[in-house]
Short mmCIF file of N, CA and C in Angstrom, two decimals:
data_model
loop_
_atom_site.label_atom_id
_atom_site.label_comp_id
_atom_site.label_asym_id
_atom_site.label_seq_id
_atom_site.Cartn_x
_atom_site.Cartn_y
_atom_site.Cartn_z
N MET A 1 0.82 -1.19 0.00
CA MET A 1 0.00 0.00 0.00
C MET A 1 0.86 1.25 0.00
N GLN A 2 2.00 1.21 0.68
CA GLN A 2 2.90 2.37 0.72
C GLN A 2 3.42 2.70 -0.68
N PHE A 3 3.71 1.68 -1.47
CA PHE A 3 4.18 1.90 -2.83
C PHE A 3 3.13 2.66 -3.65
N VAL A 4 1.89 2.24 -3.54
CA VAL A 4 0.80 2.90 -4.28
C VAL A 4 0.64 4.34 -3.79
N ARG A 5 0.66 4.54 -2.48
CA ARG A 5 0.52 5.90 -1.93
C ARG A 5 1.66 6.79 -2.42
N ASN A 6 2.87 6.28 -2.41
CA ASN A 6 4.01 7.08 -2.89
C ASN A 6 3.88 7.41 -4.36
N ALA A 7 3.39 6.47 -5.15
CA ALA A 7 3.20 6.73 -6.58
C ALA A 7 2.15 7.82 -6.79
N ARG A 8 1.08 7.78 -6.02
CA ARG A 8 0.05 8.81 -6.13
C ARG A 8 0.56 10.16 -5.66
N LEU A 9 1.37 10.18 -4.60
CA LEU A 9 1.96 11.44 -4.13
C LEU A 9 2.93 12.00 -5.16
N ASP A 10 3.72 11.13 -5.78
CA ASP A 10 4.64 11.58 -6.82
C ASP A 10 3.88 12.20 -8.00
N ALA A 11 2.78 11.58 -8.37
CA ALA A 11 1.96 12.12 -9.47
C ALA A 11 1.37 13.47 -9.08
N ALA A 12 0.92 13.59 -7.85
CA ALA A 12 0.36 14.86 -7.38
C ALA A 12 1.43 15.94 -7.39
N ARG A 13 2.62 15.61 -6.95
CA ARG A 13 3.72 16.58 -6.94
C ARG A 13 4.04 17.03 -8.36
N TYR A 14 4.07 16.09 -9.27
CA TYR A 14 4.32 16.43 -10.67
C TYR A 14 3.29 17.45 -11.17
N HIS A 15 2.02 17.17 -10.93
CA HIS A 15 0.96 18.07 -11.41
C HIS A 15 1.03 19.44 -10.76
N LEU A 16 1.47 19.51 -9.51
CA LEU A 16 1.54 20.79 -8.82
C LEU A 16 2.78 21.59 -9.19
N ASN A 17 3.86 20.93 -9.56
CA ASN A 17 5.13 21.62 -9.75
C ASN A 17 5.62 21.75 -11.18
N VAL A 18 5.29 20.83 -12.03
CA VAL A 18 5.86 20.83 -13.37
C VAL A 18 5.05 21.69 -14.34
N ARG A 19 3.78 21.70 -14.15
CA ARG A 19 2.92 22.43 -15.08
C ARG A 19 3.07 23.94 -14.88
N ARG A 20 2.98 24.67 -15.95
CA ARG A 20 3.13 26.13 -15.90
C ARG A 20 2.00 26.78 -15.11
N ASP A 21 0.78 26.35 -15.33
CA ASP A 21 -0.38 26.89 -14.62
C ASP A 21 -1.05 25.73 -13.87
N PRO A 22 -0.53 25.39 -12.69
CA PRO A 22 -1.01 24.19 -11.99
C PRO A 22 -2.46 24.34 -11.52
N PRO A 23 -3.17 23.22 -11.47
CA PRO A 23 -4.53 23.24 -10.94
C PRO A 23 -4.52 23.42 -9.42
N SER A 24 -5.67 23.50 -8.83
CA SER A 24 -5.75 23.67 -7.37
C SER A 24 -5.27 22.40 -6.66
N VAL A 25 -4.82 22.58 -5.45
CA VAL A 25 -4.37 21.44 -4.64
C VAL A 25 -5.52 20.46 -4.46
N THR A 26 -6.71 20.97 -4.25
CA THR A 26 -7.88 20.11 -4.07
C THR A 26 -8.13 19.23 -5.29
N SER A 27 -8.12 19.82 -6.47
CA SER A 27 -8.39 19.03 -7.67
C SER A 27 -7.28 18.01 -7.93
N VAL A 28 -6.03 18.37 -7.63
CA VAL A 28 -4.92 17.42 -7.79
C VAL A 28 -5.07 16.27 -6.81
N ALA A 29 -5.42 16.57 -5.57
CA ALA A 29 -5.60 15.51 -4.56
C ALA A 29 -6.69 14.54 -5.01
N PHE A 30 -7.84 15.06 -5.40
CA PHE A 30 -8.93 14.19 -5.83
C PHE A 30 -8.57 13.40 -7.09
N ALA A 31 -7.90 14.04 -8.03
CA ALA A 31 -7.53 13.37 -9.28
C ALA A 31 -6.55 12.23 -9.06
N ASN A 32 -5.79 12.30 -7.96
CA ASN A 32 -4.81 11.25 -7.69
C ASN A 32 -5.26 10.28 -6.60
N GLY A 33 -6.56 10.27 -6.33
CA GLY A 33 -7.13 9.25 -5.47
C GLY A 33 -7.17 9.56 -3.99
N PHE A 34 -6.93 10.79 -3.61
CA PHE A 34 -7.00 11.17 -2.20
C PHE A 34 -8.35 11.84 -1.94
N SER A 35 -9.13 11.29 -1.03
CA SER A 35 -10.44 11.86 -0.75
C SER A 35 -10.45 12.67 0.54
N HIS A 36 -9.42 12.52 1.36
CA HIS A 36 -9.31 13.26 2.62
C HIS A 36 -8.19 14.28 2.45
N LEU A 37 -8.54 15.56 2.32
CA LEU A 37 -7.55 16.58 2.00
C LEU A 37 -6.53 16.80 3.10
N GLY A 38 -6.95 16.70 4.35
CA GLY A 38 -6.02 16.84 5.46
C GLY A 38 -4.98 15.74 5.47
N ARG A 39 -5.42 14.53 5.21
CA ARG A 39 -4.50 13.39 5.15
C ARG A 39 -3.55 13.52 3.96
N PHE A 40 -4.09 14.00 2.84
CA PHE A 40 -3.25 14.23 1.67
C PHE A 40 -2.14 15.22 2.00
N SER A 41 -2.48 16.34 2.62
CA SER A 41 -1.48 17.35 2.97
C SER A 41 -0.45 16.79 3.94
N GLN A 42 -0.91 16.02 4.90
CA GLN A 42 0.00 15.43 5.89
C GLN A 42 0.97 14.45 5.21
N GLU A 43 0.44 13.56 4.39
CA GLU A 43 1.29 12.59 3.70
C GLU A 43 2.27 13.29 2.75
N TYR A 44 1.79 14.31 2.06
CA TYR A 44 2.63 15.07 1.13
C TYR A 44 3.78 15.72 1.89
N LYS A 45 3.49 16.32 3.02
CA LYS A 45 4.53 16.98 3.80
C LYS A 45 5.54 15.97 4.34
N LEU A 46 5.08 14.82 4.79
CA LEU A 46 6.00 13.79 5.26
C LEU A 46 6.93 13.31 4.15
N ARG A 47 6.41 13.19 2.95
CA ARG A 47 7.22 12.68 1.84
C ARG A 47 8.16 13.73 1.25
N PHE A 48 7.69 14.97 1.11
CA PHE A 48 8.46 15.98 0.39
C PHE A 48 9.00 17.12 1.25
N GLY A 49 8.58 17.20 2.51
CA GLY A 49 9.14 18.20 3.42
C GLY A 49 8.46 19.56 3.37
N HIS A 50 7.38 19.68 2.62
CA HIS A 50 6.63 20.94 2.57
C HIS A 50 5.19 20.62 2.19
N LEU A 51 4.31 21.53 2.47
CA LEU A 51 2.90 21.34 2.14
C LEU A 51 2.68 21.46 0.63
N PRO A 52 1.65 20.81 0.11
CA PRO A 52 1.41 20.90 -1.33
C PRO A 52 1.10 22.32 -1.80
N SER A 53 0.57 23.13 -0.93
CA SER A 53 0.26 24.51 -1.32
C SER A 53 1.50 25.36 -1.52
N ALA A 54 2.66 24.91 -1.00
CA ALA A 54 3.91 25.67 -1.16
C ALA A 54 4.43 25.60 -2.59
N ARG A 55 4.15 24.51 -3.30
CA ARG A 55 4.53 24.34 -4.72
C ARG A 55 5.99 24.65 -4.99
N HIS A 56 6.86 24.01 -4.24
CA HIS A 56 8.30 24.16 -4.47
C HIS A 56 8.71 23.41 -5.71
N ARG A 57 9.71 23.92 -6.39
CA ARG A 57 10.22 23.26 -7.58
C ARG A 57 11.55 22.63 -7.31
#
């Protein structure tokens, strides 16, 4: 399950950081299979060291 979660987080990070005009964090979370936004933000921060709203490159 951790492998799948990491793959989904990686995809979310890609959509938030690589695109020139990124979509909202909410739409990225839902599009990548996360239905609980607080949990998504927590998992994202644990994996990448910052919140998804920070959009670091």
